[in-house]
Short mmCIF file of C-alpha atoms in Angstrom, two decimals:
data_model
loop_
_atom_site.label_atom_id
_atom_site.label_comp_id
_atom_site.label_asym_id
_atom_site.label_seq_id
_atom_site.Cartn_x
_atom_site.Cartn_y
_atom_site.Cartn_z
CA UNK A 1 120.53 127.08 74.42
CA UNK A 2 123.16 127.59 76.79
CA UNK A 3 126.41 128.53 76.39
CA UNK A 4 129.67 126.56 74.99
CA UNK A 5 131.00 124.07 77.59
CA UNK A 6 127.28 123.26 78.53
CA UNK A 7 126.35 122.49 74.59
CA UNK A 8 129.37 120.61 74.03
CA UNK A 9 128.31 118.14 76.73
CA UNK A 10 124.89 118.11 75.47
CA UNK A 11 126.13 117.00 72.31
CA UNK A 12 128.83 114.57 73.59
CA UNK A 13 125.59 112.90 75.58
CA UNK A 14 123.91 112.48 72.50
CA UNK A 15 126.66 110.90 69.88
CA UNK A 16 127.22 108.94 73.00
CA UNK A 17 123.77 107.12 71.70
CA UNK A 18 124.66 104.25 69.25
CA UNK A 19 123.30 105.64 65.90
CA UNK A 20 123.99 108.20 63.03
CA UNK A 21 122.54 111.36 63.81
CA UNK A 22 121.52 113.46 60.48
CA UNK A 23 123.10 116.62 61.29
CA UNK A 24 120.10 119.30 60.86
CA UNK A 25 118.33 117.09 63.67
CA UNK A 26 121.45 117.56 65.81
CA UNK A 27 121.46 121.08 65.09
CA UNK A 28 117.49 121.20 65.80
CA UNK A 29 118.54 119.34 69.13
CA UNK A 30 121.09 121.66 70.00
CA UNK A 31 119.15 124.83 68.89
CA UNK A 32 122.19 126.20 66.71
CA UNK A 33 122.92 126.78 63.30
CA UNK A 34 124.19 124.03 61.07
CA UNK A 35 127.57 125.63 61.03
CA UNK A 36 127.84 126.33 64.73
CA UNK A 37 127.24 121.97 65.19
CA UNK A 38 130.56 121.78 62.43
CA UNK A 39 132.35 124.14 64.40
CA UNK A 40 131.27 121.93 67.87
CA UNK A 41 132.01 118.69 66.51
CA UNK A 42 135.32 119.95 65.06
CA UNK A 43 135.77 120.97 68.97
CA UNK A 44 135.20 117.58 69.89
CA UNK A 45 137.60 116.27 67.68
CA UNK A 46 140.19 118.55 68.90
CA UNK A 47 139.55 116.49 72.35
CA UNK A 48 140.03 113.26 71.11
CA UNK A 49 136.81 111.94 70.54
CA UNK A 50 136.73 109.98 66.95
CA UNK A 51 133.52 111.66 65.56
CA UNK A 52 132.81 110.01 61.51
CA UNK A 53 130.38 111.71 59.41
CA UNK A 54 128.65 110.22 56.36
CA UNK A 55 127.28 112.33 53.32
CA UNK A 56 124.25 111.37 51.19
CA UNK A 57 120.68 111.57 52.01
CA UNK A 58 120.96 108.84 54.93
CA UNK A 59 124.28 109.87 56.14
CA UNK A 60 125.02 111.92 59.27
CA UNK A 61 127.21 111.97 62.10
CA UNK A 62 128.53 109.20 64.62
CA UNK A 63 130.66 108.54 67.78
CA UNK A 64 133.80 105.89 66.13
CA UNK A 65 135.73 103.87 68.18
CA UNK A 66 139.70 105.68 69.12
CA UNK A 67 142.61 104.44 70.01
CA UNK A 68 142.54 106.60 73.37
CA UNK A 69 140.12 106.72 75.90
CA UNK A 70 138.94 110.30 75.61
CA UNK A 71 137.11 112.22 78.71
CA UNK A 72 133.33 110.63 78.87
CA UNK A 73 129.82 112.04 80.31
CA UNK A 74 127.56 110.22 81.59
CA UNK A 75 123.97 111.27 82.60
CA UNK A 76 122.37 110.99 86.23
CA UNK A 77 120.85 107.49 84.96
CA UNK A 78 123.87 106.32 83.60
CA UNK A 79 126.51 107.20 86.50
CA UNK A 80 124.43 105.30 88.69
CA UNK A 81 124.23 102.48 86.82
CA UNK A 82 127.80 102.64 86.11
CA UNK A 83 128.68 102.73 89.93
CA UNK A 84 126.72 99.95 90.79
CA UNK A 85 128.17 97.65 88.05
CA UNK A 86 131.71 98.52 89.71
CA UNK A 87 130.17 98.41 93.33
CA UNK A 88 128.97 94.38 92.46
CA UNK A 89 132.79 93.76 90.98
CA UNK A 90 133.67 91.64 94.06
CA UNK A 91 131.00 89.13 93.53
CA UNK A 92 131.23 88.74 89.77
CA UNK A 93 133.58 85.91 90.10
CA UNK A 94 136.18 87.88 87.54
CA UNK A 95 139.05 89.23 89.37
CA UNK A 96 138.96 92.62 88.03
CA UNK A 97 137.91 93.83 92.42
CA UNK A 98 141.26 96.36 92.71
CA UNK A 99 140.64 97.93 89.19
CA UNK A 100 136.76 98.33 89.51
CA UNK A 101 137.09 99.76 93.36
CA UNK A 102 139.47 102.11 91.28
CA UNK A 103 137.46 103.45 88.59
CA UNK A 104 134.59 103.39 91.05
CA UNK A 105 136.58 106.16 92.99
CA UNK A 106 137.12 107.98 89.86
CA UNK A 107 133.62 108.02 88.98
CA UNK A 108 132.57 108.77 92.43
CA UNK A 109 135.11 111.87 93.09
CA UNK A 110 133.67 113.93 89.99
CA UNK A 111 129.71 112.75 90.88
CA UNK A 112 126.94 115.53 92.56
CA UNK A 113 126.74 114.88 95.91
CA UNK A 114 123.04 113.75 95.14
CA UNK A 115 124.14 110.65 93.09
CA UNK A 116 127.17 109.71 95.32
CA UNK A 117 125.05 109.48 98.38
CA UNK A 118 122.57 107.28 96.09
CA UNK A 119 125.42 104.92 95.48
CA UNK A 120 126.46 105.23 98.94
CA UNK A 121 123.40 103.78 100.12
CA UNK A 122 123.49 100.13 98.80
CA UNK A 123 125.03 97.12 99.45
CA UNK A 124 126.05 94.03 97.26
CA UNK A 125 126.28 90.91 99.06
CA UNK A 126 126.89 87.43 98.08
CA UNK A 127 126.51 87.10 93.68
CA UNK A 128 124.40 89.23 91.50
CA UNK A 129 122.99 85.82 89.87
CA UNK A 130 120.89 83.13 90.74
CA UNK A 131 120.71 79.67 89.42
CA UNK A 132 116.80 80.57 89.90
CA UNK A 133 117.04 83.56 87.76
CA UNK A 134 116.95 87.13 88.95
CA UNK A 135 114.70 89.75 89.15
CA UNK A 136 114.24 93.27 87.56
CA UNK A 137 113.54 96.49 89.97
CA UNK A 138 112.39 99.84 88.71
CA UNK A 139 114.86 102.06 88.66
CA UNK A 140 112.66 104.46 90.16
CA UNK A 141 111.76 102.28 93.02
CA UNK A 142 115.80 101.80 93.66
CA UNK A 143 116.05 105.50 94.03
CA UNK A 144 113.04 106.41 96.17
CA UNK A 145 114.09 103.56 98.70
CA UNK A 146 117.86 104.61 98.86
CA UNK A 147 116.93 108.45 99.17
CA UNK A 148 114.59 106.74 102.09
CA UNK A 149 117.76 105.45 103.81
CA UNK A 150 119.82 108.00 103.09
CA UNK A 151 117.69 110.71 104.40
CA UNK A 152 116.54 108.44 107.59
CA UNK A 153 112.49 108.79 106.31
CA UNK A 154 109.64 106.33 107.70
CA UNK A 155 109.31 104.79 104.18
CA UNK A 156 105.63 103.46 103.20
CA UNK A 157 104.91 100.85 100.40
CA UNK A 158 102.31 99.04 98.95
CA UNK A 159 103.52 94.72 99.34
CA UNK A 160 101.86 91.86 98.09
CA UNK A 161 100.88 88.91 100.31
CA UNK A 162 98.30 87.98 103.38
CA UNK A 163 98.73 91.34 104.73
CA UNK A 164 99.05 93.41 101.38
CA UNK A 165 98.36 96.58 103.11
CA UNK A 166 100.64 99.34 103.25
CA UNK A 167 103.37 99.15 104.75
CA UNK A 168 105.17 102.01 107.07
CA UNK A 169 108.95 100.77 108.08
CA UNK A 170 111.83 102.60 108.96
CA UNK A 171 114.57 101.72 106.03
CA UNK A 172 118.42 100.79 107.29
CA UNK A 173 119.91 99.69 103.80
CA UNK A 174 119.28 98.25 100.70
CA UNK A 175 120.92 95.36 99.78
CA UNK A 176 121.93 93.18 96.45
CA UNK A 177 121.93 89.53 97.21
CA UNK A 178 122.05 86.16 94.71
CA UNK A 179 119.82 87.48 92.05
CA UNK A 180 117.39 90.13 94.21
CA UNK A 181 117.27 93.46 95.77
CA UNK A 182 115.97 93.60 99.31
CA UNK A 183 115.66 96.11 102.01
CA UNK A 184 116.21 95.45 105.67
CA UNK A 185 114.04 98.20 107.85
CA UNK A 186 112.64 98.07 111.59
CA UNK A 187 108.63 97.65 110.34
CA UNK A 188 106.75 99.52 112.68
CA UNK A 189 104.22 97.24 112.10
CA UNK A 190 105.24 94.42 113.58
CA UNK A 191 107.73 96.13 115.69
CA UNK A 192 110.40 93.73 114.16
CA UNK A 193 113.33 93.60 111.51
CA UNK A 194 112.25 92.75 108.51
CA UNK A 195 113.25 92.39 104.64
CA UNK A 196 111.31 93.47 101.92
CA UNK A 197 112.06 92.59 98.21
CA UNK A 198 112.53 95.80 95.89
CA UNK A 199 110.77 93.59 93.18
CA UNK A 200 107.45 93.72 94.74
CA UNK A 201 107.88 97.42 96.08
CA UNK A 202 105.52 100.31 95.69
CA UNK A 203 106.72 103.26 97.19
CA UNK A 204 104.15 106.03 98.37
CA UNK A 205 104.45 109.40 98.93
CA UNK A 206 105.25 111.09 101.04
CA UNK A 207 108.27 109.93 103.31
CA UNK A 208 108.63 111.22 106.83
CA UNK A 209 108.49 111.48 109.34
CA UNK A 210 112.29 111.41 110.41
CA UNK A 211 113.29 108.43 112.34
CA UNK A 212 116.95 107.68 114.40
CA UNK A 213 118.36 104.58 113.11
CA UNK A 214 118.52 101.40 115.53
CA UNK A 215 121.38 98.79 115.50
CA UNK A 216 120.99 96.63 113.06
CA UNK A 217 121.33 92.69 114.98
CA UNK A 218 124.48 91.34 112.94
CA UNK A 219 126.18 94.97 112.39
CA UNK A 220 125.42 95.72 109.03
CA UNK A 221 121.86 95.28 106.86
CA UNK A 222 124.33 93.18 104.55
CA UNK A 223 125.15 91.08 107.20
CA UNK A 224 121.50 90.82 108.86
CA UNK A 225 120.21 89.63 105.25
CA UNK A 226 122.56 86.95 105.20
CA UNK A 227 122.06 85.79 108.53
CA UNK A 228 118.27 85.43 107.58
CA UNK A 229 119.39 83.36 104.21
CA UNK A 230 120.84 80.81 106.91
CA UNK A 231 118.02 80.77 109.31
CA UNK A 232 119.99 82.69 111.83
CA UNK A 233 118.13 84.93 114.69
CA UNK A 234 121.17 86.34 115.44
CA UNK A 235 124.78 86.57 114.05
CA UNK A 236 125.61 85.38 110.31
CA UNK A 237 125.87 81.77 111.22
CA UNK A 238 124.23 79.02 110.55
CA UNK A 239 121.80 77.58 113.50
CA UNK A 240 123.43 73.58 113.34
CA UNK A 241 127.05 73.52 112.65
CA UNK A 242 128.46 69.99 112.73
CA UNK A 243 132.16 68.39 112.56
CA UNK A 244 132.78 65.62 110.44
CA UNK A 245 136.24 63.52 109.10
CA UNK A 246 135.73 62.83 105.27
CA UNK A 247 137.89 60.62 103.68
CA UNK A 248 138.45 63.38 100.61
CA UNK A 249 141.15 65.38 99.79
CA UNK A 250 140.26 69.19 101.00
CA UNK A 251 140.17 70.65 98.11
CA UNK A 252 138.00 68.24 97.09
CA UNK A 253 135.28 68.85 99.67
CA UNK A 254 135.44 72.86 99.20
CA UNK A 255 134.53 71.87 95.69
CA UNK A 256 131.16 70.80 96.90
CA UNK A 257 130.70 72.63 100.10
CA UNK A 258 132.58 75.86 99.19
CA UNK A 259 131.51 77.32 102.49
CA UNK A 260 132.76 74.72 105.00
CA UNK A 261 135.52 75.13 107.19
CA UNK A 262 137.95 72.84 106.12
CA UNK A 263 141.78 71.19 107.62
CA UNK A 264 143.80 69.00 106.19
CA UNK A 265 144.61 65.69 108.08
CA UNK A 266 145.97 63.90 105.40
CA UNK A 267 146.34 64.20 101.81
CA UNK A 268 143.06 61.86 101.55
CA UNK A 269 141.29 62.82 104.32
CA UNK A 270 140.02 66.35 105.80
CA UNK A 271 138.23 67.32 108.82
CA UNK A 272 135.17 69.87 108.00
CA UNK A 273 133.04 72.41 109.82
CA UNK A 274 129.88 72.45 107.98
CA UNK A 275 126.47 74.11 108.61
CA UNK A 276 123.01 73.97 107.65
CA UNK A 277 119.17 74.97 108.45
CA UNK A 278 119.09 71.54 110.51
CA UNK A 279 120.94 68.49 111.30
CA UNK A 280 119.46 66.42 108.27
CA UNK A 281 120.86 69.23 106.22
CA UNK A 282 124.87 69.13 107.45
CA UNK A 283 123.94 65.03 107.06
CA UNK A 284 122.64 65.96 103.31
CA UNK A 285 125.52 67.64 102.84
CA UNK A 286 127.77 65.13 103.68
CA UNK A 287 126.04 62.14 102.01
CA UNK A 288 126.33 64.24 98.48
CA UNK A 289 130.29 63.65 98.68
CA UNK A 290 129.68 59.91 98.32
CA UNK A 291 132.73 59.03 100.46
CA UNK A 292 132.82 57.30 103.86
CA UNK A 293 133.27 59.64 106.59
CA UNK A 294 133.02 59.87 110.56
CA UNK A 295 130.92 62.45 113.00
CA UNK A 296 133.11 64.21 115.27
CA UNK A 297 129.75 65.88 116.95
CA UNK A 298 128.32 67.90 118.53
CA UNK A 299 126.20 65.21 120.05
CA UNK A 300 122.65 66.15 118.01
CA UNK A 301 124.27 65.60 114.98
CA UNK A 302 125.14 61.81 116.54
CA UNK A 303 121.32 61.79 117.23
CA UNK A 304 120.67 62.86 114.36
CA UNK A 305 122.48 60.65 112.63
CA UNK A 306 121.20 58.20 114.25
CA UNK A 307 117.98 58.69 113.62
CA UNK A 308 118.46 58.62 110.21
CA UNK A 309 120.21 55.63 109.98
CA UNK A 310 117.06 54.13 111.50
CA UNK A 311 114.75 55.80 108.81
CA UNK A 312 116.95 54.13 105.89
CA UNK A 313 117.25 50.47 107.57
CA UNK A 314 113.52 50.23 108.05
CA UNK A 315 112.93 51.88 104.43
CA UNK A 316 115.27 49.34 103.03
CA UNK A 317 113.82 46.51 105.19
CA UNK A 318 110.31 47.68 104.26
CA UNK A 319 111.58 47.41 100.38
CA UNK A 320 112.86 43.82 101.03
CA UNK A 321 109.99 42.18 102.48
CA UNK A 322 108.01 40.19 100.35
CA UNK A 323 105.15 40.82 98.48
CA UNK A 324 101.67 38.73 99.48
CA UNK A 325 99.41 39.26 96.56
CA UNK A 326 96.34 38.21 98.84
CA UNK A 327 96.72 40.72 101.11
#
C-alpha cells in the first residue's frame, strides 16, 4: 500500500460509499493492520469528517452526516460528473447560476489537467430535459468524443440509419441540448457540418489523423446546433419571422411564446416578433393565444395568411353543405 496521505484518501473514497463497512474488510482493502485503519479513521476524525462505528457481528464503520462541510475527494468519474451538473446550472430553471459557476471554479482549480480539459470540452445549451424524455450516453462514449475534440483527432464511429457505415468526421464540440447529447463535426463524408447524437455513438479506434479546426457557421457548435433546431442554414434564427399586434397583455403572450420578441403598446395589447419553421407555423402560433390580433407583415405572412383563411372558409363551407343521401 502506499504511504499515509495516499491511504487516507483511499479510505476517505471508500466511506464516501453509502454503507457500513465491517472493519477487517476495510483493513483487507487498505492492506493494513486492523489497528493501523483505527489509527486512520481516528485521523479522519481529527479533520472533521463524522466517521460512526457500530459493534456486534453486523456492525462496522460509516461516513455520518456533520455539521461542517469537511474537505471531500472525489474520483476521476465522479469530478466529472460533478462539473457537468454545475456546468448545466444555467438551464436548470433554479437560480442557483452565480453559486454553481462558483463551486464549478473550485472544483475545476484543484482538477488534473486531464479532467479539466474533459470538462472544458462540452457545451450545455438550451434545458437538460425534454417533455419527450431524454436519453442516456455511455460515459465512455462522452469521454472518447470530448478527448476527440480536445485533441483535434478525425473521430470515426459506427451510426445507425440508411448509411450505417462508419463514419470518419472531424469533431468541433459536443453539445447538451433539451434532453440529448450531440456532436457538431465537419463529416468528411459528405463534406458538410453535421450533428451526430452521442446516444447512437460507437466510437472506434484509433483517432487521428490530426485535423485544423474550421469555423464553425454560427460561431460556436452551441450556437450551430441551435440554429439547426430552428431550421436555420445560417445564423441562430429562425427562417420566417413575422410581426403581429395581439390584443394581450405582454406578459401574457411571453407566457405562451416565451421566445418572441415582445413591446408593449398598451396595457392590453402588445406588438410581437415571432418565428417559426414556416409561415403556417408563426400563424399556429398566434391562433393558440385565442385573442384577435392584426399582421403587421412581412408581406408572405399576409399571403400566408391569406391563404389560410381560404383553406378554413372552404373547410367550413364544405362542412355546411348539405348532405344528399342519393348521391
Amino acid at each position: 500500500m502506499t504511504g499515509t496521505p495516499e491511504r487516507t484518501l483511499e479510505l476517505l473514497s471508500l466511506l464516501q460509499v453509502p454503507r457500513s463497512w465491517p472493519g477487517d474488510e476495510l483493513a483487507r482493502r487498505l492492506e493494513v493492520t486492523t489497528r493501523t485503519l483505527r489509527r486512520d479513521i481516528d485521523r479522519l476524525r481529527e479533520m472533521g469528517y463524522r466517521i460512526e462505528a457500530d459493534k456486534g457481528p453486523d456492525g462496522g464503520y460509516r461516513m455520518g452526516a456533520g455539521a461542517d462541510l469537511p474537505p471531500l475527494r472525489f474520483d476521476d468519474e465522479q469530478a466529472v460528473a460533478l462539473a457537468i451538473c454545475l456546468r448545466s446550472a444555467p438551464v436548470s430553471g433554479v437560480e442557483i447560476e452565480d453559486a454553481a459557476h462558483r463551486a464549478l471554479a473550485t472544483v475545476r482549480q484543484v482538477m488534473p489537467s486531464r479532467l479539466r480539459h474533459r470538462i472544458d470540452r462540452i457545451e450545455i445549451a438550451g434545458s437538460l430535459r425534454s417533455a419527450t424524455g431524454t436519453s442516456t450516453v455511455d460515459p465512455e462514449v462522452l469521454k472518447a468524443v470530448s478527448e476527440a475534440v480536445g485533441a483535434r483527432m478525425t473521430l470515426r464511429f459506427g451510426y445507425p440509419g440508411p448509411d450505417s457505415v462508419s463514419r470518419r468526421v472531424q469533431p468541433h464540440g459536443v453539445v447538451a441540448r433539451n434532453g440529448r447529447w450531440y456532436l457538431v463535426s465537419w463529416d468528411l463524408e459528405k463534406d458538410d457540418w453535421r450533428t451526430f447524437r452521442l446516444d447512437r455513438m460507437s466510437p472506434r479506434t484509433p483517432t487521428g489523423p490530426a485535423f485544423i479546426p474550421r469555423p464553425v457557421p454560427t460561431g460556436s457548435p452551441a450556437g450551430f446546433l441551435a440554429s439547426r433546431a430552428k431550421g436555420s442554414s445560417g445564423g441562430n434564427e429562425w427562417p420566417c419571422v413575422g410581426r403581429v399586434e395581439i390584443d394581450l397583455p405582454a406578459a401574457q403572450v411571453l407566457t405562451w411564446i416565451p421566445d418572441a420578441e415582445v413591446e408593449v403598446v398598451t396595457p392590453g395589447t402588445a406588438r410581437a416578433g415571432i418565428g417559426s419553421w414556416s409561415w403556417a407555423g408563426v400563424l399556429a402560433a398566434v391562433l393558440r393565444l385565442d385573442a384577435d390580433f392584426r399582421i403587421l407583415g412581412p408581406d408572405a405572412l399576409l399571403s400566408a395568411g391569406r391563404d389560410l383563411g381560404h383553406r378554413l372558409h372552404t373547410s367550413l363551407a364544405r362542412r355546411e353543405e348539405p348532405h344528399d343521401p342519393t348521391a
